[in-house]
Coordinates of C-alpha atoms and ligand atoms in Angstrom, one line a residue:
M69 CA -0.8 16.0 40.6
A70 CA -1.0 14.3 37.2
D71 CA -4.2 14.1 35.1
T72 CA -3.1 10.7 33.9
K73 CA -1.4 7.7 35.6
L74 CA 0.8 4.8 34.6
F75 CA -0.8 1.3 34.3
I76 CA 1.4 -1.3 36.0
D77 CA 0.3 -4.8 37.0
G78 CA -3.4 -4.0 36.6
E79 CA -3.3 -0.8 38.7
W80 CA -3.3 2.9 37.7
V81 CA -0.3 4.4 39.7
E82 CA 1.6 7.6 40.1
P83 CA 5.2 7.6 38.8
R84 CA 7.7 7.0 41.6
S85 CA 9.2 10.5 41.2
G86 CA 5.7 12.2 41.3
E87 CA 6.9 14.2 38.3
T88 CA 4.6 15.3 35.4
F89 CA 4.9 17.0 32.0
S90 CA 2.5 19.1 30.0
T91 CA 0.8 18.2 26.8
F92 CA -0.6 20.9 24.5
A93 CA -3.3 21.2 21.8
P94 CA -1.1 22.3 18.9
S95 CA -4.1 24.0 17.2
T96 CA -4.3 26.6 19.9
G97 CA -1.1 26.1 22.0
E98 CA -3.3 25.6 25.0
E99 CA -2.1 23.1 27.7
I100 CA -4.6 20.3 27.9
A101 CA -3.2 17.9 30.5
N102 CA -0.5 17.1 33.0
V103 CA 0.9 13.7 32.1
A104 CA 2.6 11.3 34.5
K105 CA 6.3 11.3 33.8
A106 CA 7.7 7.8 34.3
G107 CA 11.4 7.2 34.9
R108 CA 13.6 4.2 34.5
E109 CA 12.4 2.8 37.9
D110 CA 8.8 2.8 36.7
A111 CA 9.7 1.2 33.4
V112 CA 11.4 -1.6 35.3
L113 CA 8.3 -2.1 37.5
A114 CA 6.2 -2.4 34.3
I115 CA 8.7 -4.9 32.7
E116 CA 8.7 -7.0 35.9
A117 CA 4.9 -7.0 36.0
A118 CA 4.8 -8.2 32.3
R119 CA 7.4 -10.8 33.1
K120 CA 5.4 -12.2 36.0
A121 CA 2.2 -12.2 33.9
F122 CA 4.0 -14.1 31.1
D123 CA 5.9 -16.6 33.3
E124 CA 3.2 -17.3 35.9
G125 CA -0.1 -15.9 34.7
P126 CA -2.9 -17.5 32.7
W127 CA -2.6 -15.5 29.5
P128 CA 0.0 -17.4 27.5
R129 CA -1.6 -20.7 28.5
M130 CA -5.2 -19.7 27.4
S131 CA -6.5 -21.0 24.1
G132 CA -6.3 -18.5 21.2
A133 CA -10.1 -18.5 21.1
E134 CA -10.3 -17.3 24.8
R135 CA -7.8 -14.5 24.2
A136 CA -9.7 -13.5 21.1
G137 CA -12.8 -12.9 23.3
Y138 CA -10.9 -10.2 25.3
L139 CA -9.6 -8.5 22.1
R140 CA -13.0 -8.4 20.6
K141 CA -14.4 -6.9 23.8
A142 CA -11.7 -4.2 23.8
A143 CA -12.6 -3.4 20.1
E144 CA -16.3 -3.1 21.1
I145 CA -15.5 -0.7 23.9
I146 CA -13.3 1.4 21.6
T147 CA -16.0 1.6 19.0
S148 CA -18.7 2.5 21.6
R149 CA -16.4 5.5 22.6
Q150 CA -15.4 6.5 19.2
N151 CA -16.5 10.2 19.4
E152 CA -14.8 10.8 22.7
I153 CA -11.6 9.1 21.7
S154 CA -11.5 10.8 18.4
E155 CA -11.6 14.2 20.1
V156 CA -8.8 13.3 22.4
E157 CA -6.7 12.0 19.5
A158 CA -7.3 15.1 17.4
R159 CA -6.8 17.6 20.2
D160 CA -3.6 16.1 21.5
G161 CA -1.9 15.3 18.1
G162 CA -3.3 18.1 15.9
G163 CA -4.7 15.7 13.2
T164 CA -8.1 16.4 11.9
I165 CA -11.2 15.1 13.5
K166 CA -12.0 13.4 10.1
K167 CA -8.7 11.4 10.4
A168 CA -9.4 10.4 14.0
L169 CA -13.0 9.4 13.4
F170 CA -12.6 7.7 10.0
A171 CA -9.0 6.3 10.3
D172 CA -7.6 6.2 13.8
V173 CA -10.4 4.8 15.9
P174 CA -12.0 2.4 13.5
G175 CA -8.5 1.3 12.4
A176 CA -7.5 0.5 16.0
A177 CA -10.8 -1.4 16.6
G178 CA -10.2 -3.2 13.3
A179 CA -6.7 -4.2 14.3
F180 CA -8.0 -5.7 17.6
N181 CA -10.7 -7.7 15.7
Y182 CA -8.2 -8.8 13.0
F183 CA -5.7 -10.1 15.6
A184 CA -8.6 -11.7 17.5
D185 CA -9.3 -13.7 14.3
C186 CA -5.6 -14.6 14.1
A187 CA -5.6 -15.9 17.7
E188 CA -8.6 -18.0 16.9
N189 CA -7.8 -19.2 13.4
V190 CA -4.1 -19.2 12.8
A191 CA -2.7 -22.6 13.8
D192 CA -0.3 -23.0 16.7
V193 CA 0.9 -26.2 15.2
E194 CA 1.9 -25.5 11.7
E195 CA 3.3 -28.8 10.4
R196 CA 3.4 -32.4 11.3
A197 CA 5.6 -34.7 9.4
A198 CA 6.4 -38.4 9.9
S199 CA 9.9 -39.8 9.1
P200 CA 10.0 -43.4 8.1
F201 CA 13.7 -43.7 8.8
P202 CA 14.7 -42.9 11.4
P203 CA 11.2 -43.4 12.6
A204 CA 10.0 -40.1 14.1
E205 CA 7.4 -37.5 14.2
S206 CA 8.1 -33.8 13.7
I207 CA 5.9 -31.0 14.8
V208 CA 6.5 -27.3 14.1
R209 CA 4.9 -25.1 16.7
R210 CA 4.4 -21.4 17.1
E211 CA 4.7 -20.0 20.6
P212 CA 4.6 -16.5 22.1
I213 CA 7.9 -14.7 22.5
G214 CA 7.5 -13.4 26.1
V215 CA 7.7 -9.8 27.2
C216 CA 7.3 -7.3 24.3
A217 CA 8.1 -3.6 24.6
G218 CA 6.1 -1.4 22.2
I219 CA 7.5 2.1 21.6
I220 CA 5.4 4.4 19.3
P221 CA 5.6 7.8 17.6
W222 CA 3.3 10.8 17.8
N223 CA 1.8 10.8 14.3
F224 CA -0.8 8.0 14.8
P225 CA -0.7 7.3 18.5
F226 CA -4.0 5.5 18.8
I227 CA -3.7 3.2 15.9
M228 CA 0.0 2.5 16.5
A229 CA -0.9 1.5 20.1
S230 CA -3.3 -1.1 18.7
W231 CA -0.7 -2.4 16.2
K232 CA 1.6 -3.1 19.2
I233 CA -0.8 -4.3 21.8
G234 CA -3.2 -6.2 19.5
P235 CA -0.8 -8.8 17.9
A236 CA 1.3 -9.1 21.0
I237 CA -1.5 -10.1 23.3
A238 CA -3.4 -12.1 20.7
A239 CA -0.3 -14.3 20.4
G240 CA -0.1 -14.8 24.2
N241 CA 2.7 -12.3 25.0
A242 CA 2.7 -9.6 27.8
V243 CA 3.4 -6.0 26.8
V244 CA 4.8 -2.7 28.0
L245 CA 3.7 0.2 25.8
K246 CA 5.3 3.7 25.7
P247 CA 3.7 6.4 23.6
A248 CA 5.6 9.6 22.4
S249 CA 5.6 12.5 24.8
F250 CA 3.7 14.8 22.5
T251 CA 0.8 12.4 22.3
S252 CA 0.2 10.3 25.5
L253 CA -3.6 10.9 25.9
S254 CA -5.3 8.6 23.4
A255 CA -3.1 5.7 24.4
V256 CA -4.5 6.1 27.9
E257 CA -7.9 5.5 26.4
M258 CA -6.8 2.4 24.7
V259 CA -5.3 0.9 27.9
K260 CA -8.6 1.7 29.7
A261 CA -10.5 -0.2 27.0
V262 CA -8.1 -3.2 27.5
E263 CA -8.5 -3.0 31.2
E264 CA -12.3 -2.8 31.0
A265 CA -12.3 -5.8 28.6
G266 CA -10.9 -7.8 31.6
V267 CA -7.4 -8.6 30.3
P268 CA -5.6 -10.0 33.3
A269 CA -3.2 -7.8 35.4
G270 CA 0.3 -7.5 34.0
V271 CA -0.5 -8.5 30.5
V272 CA -0.7 -4.9 29.3
N273 CA 1.4 -2.2 31.1
F274 CA 1.7 1.4 30.1
V275 CA 4.3 4.0 30.9
T276 CA 4.4 7.6 29.7
G277 CA 7.7 9.5 29.7
P278 CA 10.9 10.4 27.8
G279 CA 12.4 8.2 25.1
G280 CA 15.9 8.8 26.4
S281 CA 15.2 7.2 29.8
V282 CA 12.0 5.2 29.7
G283 CA 12.3 4.1 26.1
E284 CA 16.0 3.2 26.5
E285 CA 15.1 1.0 29.6
L286 CA 12.5 -0.8 27.6
A287 CA 14.9 -1.4 24.7
Q288 CA 17.7 -2.8 26.8
H289 CA 16.3 -4.5 29.9
P290 CA 17.2 -8.2 30.0
M291 CA 13.7 -9.3 30.9
V292 CA 12.4 -7.9 27.6
D293 CA 12.3 -10.5 24.8
K294 CA 11.2 -8.3 21.9
V295 CA 11.1 -4.6 21.0
A296 CA 8.6 -3.4 18.5
F297 CA 9.4 0.2 17.6
T298 CA 7.8 2.7 15.3
G299 CA 9.6 6.0 14.9
S300 CA 12.5 7.7 13.2
T301 CA 15.3 5.8 11.5
E302 CA 17.8 7.6 13.8
V303 CA 16.1 6.3 17.0
G304 CA 15.5 2.9 15.3
R305 CA 19.3 2.5 15.0
R306 CA 19.7 3.2 18.7
I307 CA 17.0 0.7 19.6
M308 CA 18.8 -2.0 17.5
Q309 CA 22.0 -1.3 19.4
L310 CA 20.3 -1.4 22.8
A311 CA 18.4 -4.5 22.0
S312 CA 21.5 -6.3 20.9
S313 CA 22.8 -6.4 24.5
T314 CA 20.6 -9.4 25.1
V315 CA 19.9 -10.3 21.4
K316 CA 16.2 -9.4 21.6
K317 CA 13.9 -9.8 18.6
V318 CA 13.3 -6.4 17.0
T319 CA 10.7 -5.1 14.6
L320 CA 11.4 -1.6 13.4
E321 CA 8.9 0.6 11.4
L322 CA 11.0 3.6 10.5
G323 CA 11.1 6.6 8.2
G324 CA 10.4 7.0 4.5
K325 CA 10.6 9.3 1.5
S326 CA 8.3 7.5 -0.9
A327 CA 7.8 8.0 -4.6
N328 CA 4.5 8.5 -6.3
I329 CA 5.0 7.8 -10.0
V330 CA 2.6 9.3 -12.5
L331 CA 3.0 7.5 -15.9
D332 CA 2.1 9.3 -19.1
D333 CA -1.1 7.1 -19.6
A334 CA -2.5 8.0 -16.1
D335 CA -5.9 9.5 -15.6
L336 CA -4.5 12.9 -14.6
D337 CA -7.6 14.0 -12.7
L338 CA -7.4 10.9 -10.5
A339 CA -3.6 11.1 -10.2
V340 CA -3.7 14.7 -9.0
S341 CA -6.1 13.8 -6.2
G342 CA -3.9 10.8 -5.4
V343 CA -0.7 12.8 -5.3
L344 CA -2.3 15.5 -3.0
W345 CA -3.8 12.8 -0.8
G346 CA -0.6 10.9 -0.8
T347 CA 1.4 13.9 0.4
F348 CA -0.9 16.2 2.4
F349 CA -3.0 13.7 4.3
H350 CA -2.2 14.5 8.0
N351 CA 0.2 17.3 6.8
G352 CA 2.7 14.8 5.4
Q353 CA 3.3 13.5 8.9
V354 CA 2.9 9.9 7.7
C355 CA 5.8 7.6 7.4
E356 CA 4.8 6.3 4.0
S357 CA 3.7 9.7 2.5
G358 CA 4.4 10.0 -1.2
T359 CA 6.5 13.1 -0.8
R360 CA 8.3 12.7 -4.1
A361 CA 6.0 12.9 -7.1
L362 CA 7.7 11.7 -10.3
I363 CA 5.8 12.9 -13.3
H364 CA 6.3 12.0 -16.9
S365 CA 7.7 14.9 -18.9
S366 CA 4.9 14.8 -21.5
V367 CA 2.3 15.6 -18.8
Y368 CA 4.5 17.4 -16.3
D369 CA 3.4 21.1 -16.9
E370 CA -0.3 20.3 -17.1
F371 CA 0.0 18.1 -14.0
V372 CA 1.8 20.5 -11.8
G373 CA -0.6 23.3 -12.8
M374 CA -3.5 21.0 -11.7
L375 CA -1.7 20.2 -8.4
V376 CA -1.2 23.9 -7.6
E377 CA -4.8 24.8 -8.3
R378 CA -6.2 22.0 -6.1
A379 CA -3.6 22.5 -3.3
G380 CA -4.8 26.1 -3.2
K381 CA -8.4 24.9 -2.4
M382 CA -7.4 22.8 0.6
V383 CA -9.0 24.1 3.8
I384 CA -6.5 25.0 6.5
G385 CA -7.9 25.7 10.0
D386 CA -9.4 24.3 13.2
N387 CA -8.7 20.6 13.2
L388 CA -11.9 19.8 15.2
S389 CA -14.0 21.1 12.3
F390 CA -15.2 18.6 9.7
E391 CA -14.6 21.2 7.0
T392 CA -10.9 21.2 7.6
D393 CA -8.4 19.4 5.4
L394 CA -5.2 20.5 7.1
G395 CA -4.9 21.3 10.8
P396 CA -1.7 22.2 12.7
L397 CA 1.4 20.1 12.7
V398 CA 2.1 18.3 15.9
S399 CA 4.0 21.3 17.3
P400 CA 5.4 24.7 16.3
S401 CA 8.8 23.0 16.1
Q402 CA 7.6 20.6 13.5
A403 CA 6.4 23.5 11.4
D404 CA 9.8 25.1 11.9
T405 CA 11.3 21.9 10.5
A406 CA 9.2 22.2 7.4
E407 CA 10.2 25.9 7.0
R408 CA 13.9 25.0 7.4
Y409 CA 13.7 22.4 4.7
V410 CA 11.9 24.7 2.3
K411 CA 14.8 27.2 2.8
L412 CA 17.3 24.5 2.4
G413 CA 15.6 23.3 -0.8
L414 CA 15.7 26.9 -2.2
D415 CA 19.4 27.2 -1.3
E416 CA 20.1 24.0 -3.1
G417 CA 18.4 25.3 -6.3
A418 CA 14.8 24.0 -5.9
K419 CA 12.0 26.2 -7.2
L420 CA 9.0 27.1 -5.0
V421 CA 5.8 26.3 -6.9
C422 CA 3.3 27.0 -4.1
G423 CA 3.1 27.5 -0.3
G424 CA 6.3 27.7 1.6
G425 CA 5.3 29.4 4.8
R426 CA 2.8 29.8 7.7
P427 CA -0.7 30.4 6.4
E428 CA -2.3 33.8 6.8
G429 CA -5.8 34.6 8.0
L430 CA -6.4 31.7 10.4
A431 CA -9.4 32.1 12.7
A432 CA -8.9 33.9 16.0
G433 CA -7.6 31.6 18.7
L434 CA -5.6 29.3 16.4
D435 CA -1.8 29.2 16.9
Q436 CA -0.4 30.1 13.5
T437 CA 3.1 29.0 14.5
A438 CA 2.0 25.3 14.4
Y439 CA 0.5 25.5 10.9
F440 CA 2.2 25.2 7.5
Q441 CA 0.9 25.7 4.0
P442 CA 0.7 22.8 1.6
T443 CA 4.0 23.4 -0.3
I444 CA 5.3 22.1 -3.6
L445 CA 8.9 22.4 -4.7
E446 CA 10.4 21.5 -8.1
A447 CA 13.5 19.6 -7.0
D448 CA 16.2 17.3 -8.2
N449 CA 16.3 13.9 -6.5
S450 CA 19.9 14.5 -5.3
M451 CA 18.9 17.5 -3.1
R452 CA 18.5 17.0 0.6
V453 CA 14.9 18.1 0.4
A454 CA 14.2 15.1 -1.8
Q455 CA 16.3 12.7 0.2
E456 CA 15.5 13.4 3.8
E457 CA 12.3 12.8 5.6
I458 CA 10.7 16.2 6.4
F459 CA 7.5 15.0 8.1
G460 CA 5.6 18.1 7.0
P461 CA 3.4 19.2 4.1
V462 CA 6.2 19.5 1.6
L463 CA 6.0 17.8 -1.8
C464 CA 8.9 17.5 -4.2
V465 CA 7.9 17.2 -7.9
M466 CA 10.3 15.9 -10.5
K467 CA 10.3 15.1 -14.2
Y468 CA 11.4 11.9 -15.9
D469 CA 11.3 10.5 -19.5
S470 CA 10.9 6.7 -19.3
D471 CA 9.6 4.0 -16.9
D472 CA 13.1 2.9 -16.3
E473 CA 14.2 6.3 -15.3
A474 CA 11.2 6.7 -13.0
V475 CA 12.1 3.4 -11.2
K476 CA 15.7 4.5 -10.9
I477 CA 14.8 7.8 -9.3
A478 CA 12.2 6.1 -7.0
N479 CA 14.9 3.6 -5.8
D480 CA 17.5 6.3 -5.3
S481 CA 16.7 6.7 -1.6
I482 CA 18.0 5.2 1.6
Y483 CA 14.3 4.4 2.4
G484 CA 11.8 2.0 1.0
L485 CA 8.5 2.2 2.8
G486 CA 5.7 3.1 0.4
G487 CA 5.1 4.2 -3.1
G488 CA 2.5 4.7 -5.8
V489 CA 2.0 4.2 -9.5
W490 CA -0.7 6.0 -11.5
S491 CA -1.5 4.4 -14.9
S492 CA -4.4 3.2 -17.0
D493 CA -2.4 0.1 -18.1
S494 CA -2.5 -2.5 -15.3
A495 CA 0.4 -4.7 -16.7
R496 CA 2.7 -1.6 -17.1
A497 CA 1.8 -0.4 -13.6
H498 CA 2.5 -3.8 -12.1
S499 CA 5.8 -4.0 -14.0
V500 CA 6.9 -0.6 -12.5
A501 CA 5.6 -1.7 -9.0
A502 CA 7.6 -4.9 -9.2
R503 CA 10.8 -3.0 -9.7
M504 CA 10.3 -0.5 -6.9
R505 CA 12.4 -1.5 -3.8
T506 CA 9.8 -0.7 -1.2
G507 CA 7.5 -2.5 1.2
T508 CA 4.1 -1.3 -0.2
V509 CA 3.1 0.0 -3.6
W510 CA -0.3 1.3 -4.3
I511 CA -1.6 1.3 -7.9
N512 CA -4.0 4.1 -8.7
D513 CA -4.4 4.6 -4.9
Y514 CA -2.5 5.7 -1.8
H515 CA -2.3 5.3 2.0
M516 CA -4.6 2.2 1.9
I517 CA -3.5 0.0 4.8
T518 CA -5.6 -2.9 6.0
P519 CA -5.1 -5.0 9.2
G520 CA -4.9 -8.2 7.0
Q521 CA -2.0 -7.1 4.7
P522 CA 1.6 -6.8 5.7
F523 CA 3.2 -3.3 6.2
G524 CA 6.8 -2.5 6.6
G525 CA 10.0 -1.3 5.0
Y526 CA 12.8 -2.2 2.7
K527 CA 16.3 -0.7 3.3
Q528 CA 16.5 1.8 6.2
S529 CA 12.7 2.0 6.5
G530 CA 12.7 -1.0 8.8
V531 CA 13.0 -4.6 9.8
G532 CA 10.1 -7.1 9.8
R533 CA 6.5 -6.5 9.1
E534 CA 3.4 -5.4 11.0
L535 CA -0.2 -6.5 10.2
G536 CA -1.4 -9.6 8.4
E537 CA -0.3 -13.0 9.5
Y538 CA 3.2 -11.9 8.8
G539 CA 2.9 -9.3 11.5
Y540 CA 1.1 -11.7 13.8
N541 CA 4.0 -14.2 13.4
E542 CA 6.5 -11.5 14.4
Y543 CA 5.1 -12.0 17.9
R544 CA 5.6 -15.8 17.8
Q545 CA 8.6 -18.0 18.1
I546 CA 9.1 -21.1 16.0
K547 CA 9.7 -24.4 17.8
H548 CA 10.5 -27.7 16.2
V549 CA 9.7 -30.8 18.2
W550 CA 11.3 -34.0 17.0
S551 CA 9.8 -37.1 18.6
N552 CA 11.5 -40.5 18.3
T553 CA 8.9 -43.1 17.6
S554 CA 11.2 -46.1 16.9
G555 CA 11.4 -47.3 20.5
S556 CA 14.8 -48.6 19.6
K557 CA 17.6 -48.1 22.1
D558 CA 20.2 -48.4 19.4
Q559 CA 19.2 -45.3 17.6
Y560 CA 20.8 -42.7 19.9
L561 CA 24.0 -41.2 18.4
H562 CA 23.5 -43.6 15.5
F563 CA 25.3 -42.0 12.6
A564 CA 23.2 -43.9 10.0
A565 CA 20.1 -42.3 11.5
L566 CA 21.6 -38.9 11.7
S567 CA 22.8 -39.1 8.1
A568 CA 19.4 -40.2 6.9
A569 CA 17.7 -37.4 8.9
L570 CA 20.1 -34.8 7.4
S571 CA 19.8 -35.8 3.8
Ligands
NAD109 P1 11.0 9.3 17.3 O1 11.9 8.3 16.7 O2 11.5 10.6 17.7 O3 10.2 8.7 18.6 C1 9.5 7.5 18.5 C2 9.4 7.0 19.9 O4 10.7 6.6 20.4 C3 8.8 7.9 20.9 O5 8.0 7.2 21.8 C4 10.0 8.4 21.6 O6 9.8 8.9 23.0 C5 10.9 7.2 21.7 N1 12.3 7.4 21.8 C6 13.0 8.5 21.4 N2 14.4 8.3 21.7 C7 14.5 7.1 22.2 C8 15.6 6.3 22.7 N3 16.8 6.8 22.7 N4 15.3 5.0 23.1 C9 14.1 4.5 23.1 N5 13.0 5.2 22.7 C10 13.2 6.5 22.2 O7 9.8 9.5 16.2 P2 8.6 10.6 16.2 O8 9.2 11.9 16.0 O9 7.7 10.3 17.4 O10 7.8 10.1 15.0 C11 8.1 10.4 13.7 C12 8.9 9.3 13.0 O11 8.2 8.1 13.1 C13 9.1 9.5 11.5 O12 10.4 9.3 11.2 C14 8.2 8.5 10.8 O13 8.5 8.2 9.5 C15 8.2 7.4 11.8 N6 7.1 6.6 11.6 C16 7.2 5.3 11.0 C17 6.1 4.5 10.8 C18 6.2 3.2 10.1 O14 5.3 2.4 10.2 N7 7.3 2.9 9.4 C19 4.9 4.9 11.3 C20 4.7 6.2 11.9 C21 5.9 7.0 12.1

């Protein structure tokens, strides 16, 4: 018997197969729940429920202001349960309780509130124009797309669920959400909040299970109009292929290998904090982590010395303690990946500056195999360790001599998701930022994401944007309505009128 269920057409149900899978607390290795394991059949039921809710239900036909009321209620419920949800999030995914309480839970409530504002205030009719000849009125409308599938990764399960459900339902769509198998539990809490807020049956559906079956069904089923995916670039390519079968809209938020550029006029103290935060927040398991630090040669030695000293002071331990900076990675296999990349880097000629293995001396009861030390490698940008996404606490530091060279190295990547510039000269920092081919650049800051600003990738980091009005509009179609106001029977197929309209 599963501890969790699927949510289909407003009901919590067992998967058709009755199968389950285990989810573990990575900090201790302890099994914490038996999760309902959906199969393709369950995914199809969820899609059909969403289709019915969209085609026949009240949701897409309500006013934006009415829908906004439900989203705000869900945000209130989330906030009222912040301690409980934060603990679920931290235990299941291994992130620190600080991250859950200060980023994940308020971030998700903030996203619901932001998209409620969009539903209320962003116009459905964007333009009206009158044409004198041929006499006509034009209206450009925005309308919901239909059934949206949301497929999310394990690194920020709660907030990612809000970034999929929030804009989709605010804009009047129906959704099927699938979390990653490592981290199903906090998404259950989000769906409960949406249910309790009174969102009608079928508008939000939820299936837990493997990507290879449930995820693939969501990405290819003909009744799905849009797939919003966050995850690895490799799976993103597969999603694009599957979605092409019925030419679905896709938004993809994929991997990264972002550059954090320290200019020679930077406040070094601030930049050291920023580079450590940019890399080691959540153990580097963040898509836009600044895992390549490019440091001007004139300050390089001093800067790397400061990085090592401060990295050594980071507290590694129980992720449920407020004292902890770094908890476990999501699983022992993710820590193995970090270890494998460190070895690969050393084989390629990189130099280990600090860290590089499992930490010693963890408190009794903690599973050392899921932990990894904050690690710094001196590397060359051509090395695999500097080109491939590791998704662990591994920072590559590199030297450069001019702003142009820094930009060139930063852009020498298949990815383009985030990036940073550290400088005391705002004009110079903006000039460097403008030349970086990446979706977000922070100047003298890192990881700052707000619901109101767009987030997404250049190059192989993705397609489309989440958040902001840009992200909201990714869940809306554009319709042009041309209305003939002449009353003249002669106008139809009238080439003079067509020619005037076209020119
Ligand atoms: P993943 O690509 O392995 O899995 C992501 C989701 O896709 C999971 O729900 C998984 O079950 C599902 N999935 C797997 N195979 C599938 C398939 N064939 N068809 C359909 N769905 C499938 O990623 P992950 O390991 O969960 O997360 C880490 C990755 O996510 C990193 O690459 C990271 O950069 C990326 N990420 C990107 C962003 C962003 O906004 N750009 C944010 C967070 C994470």
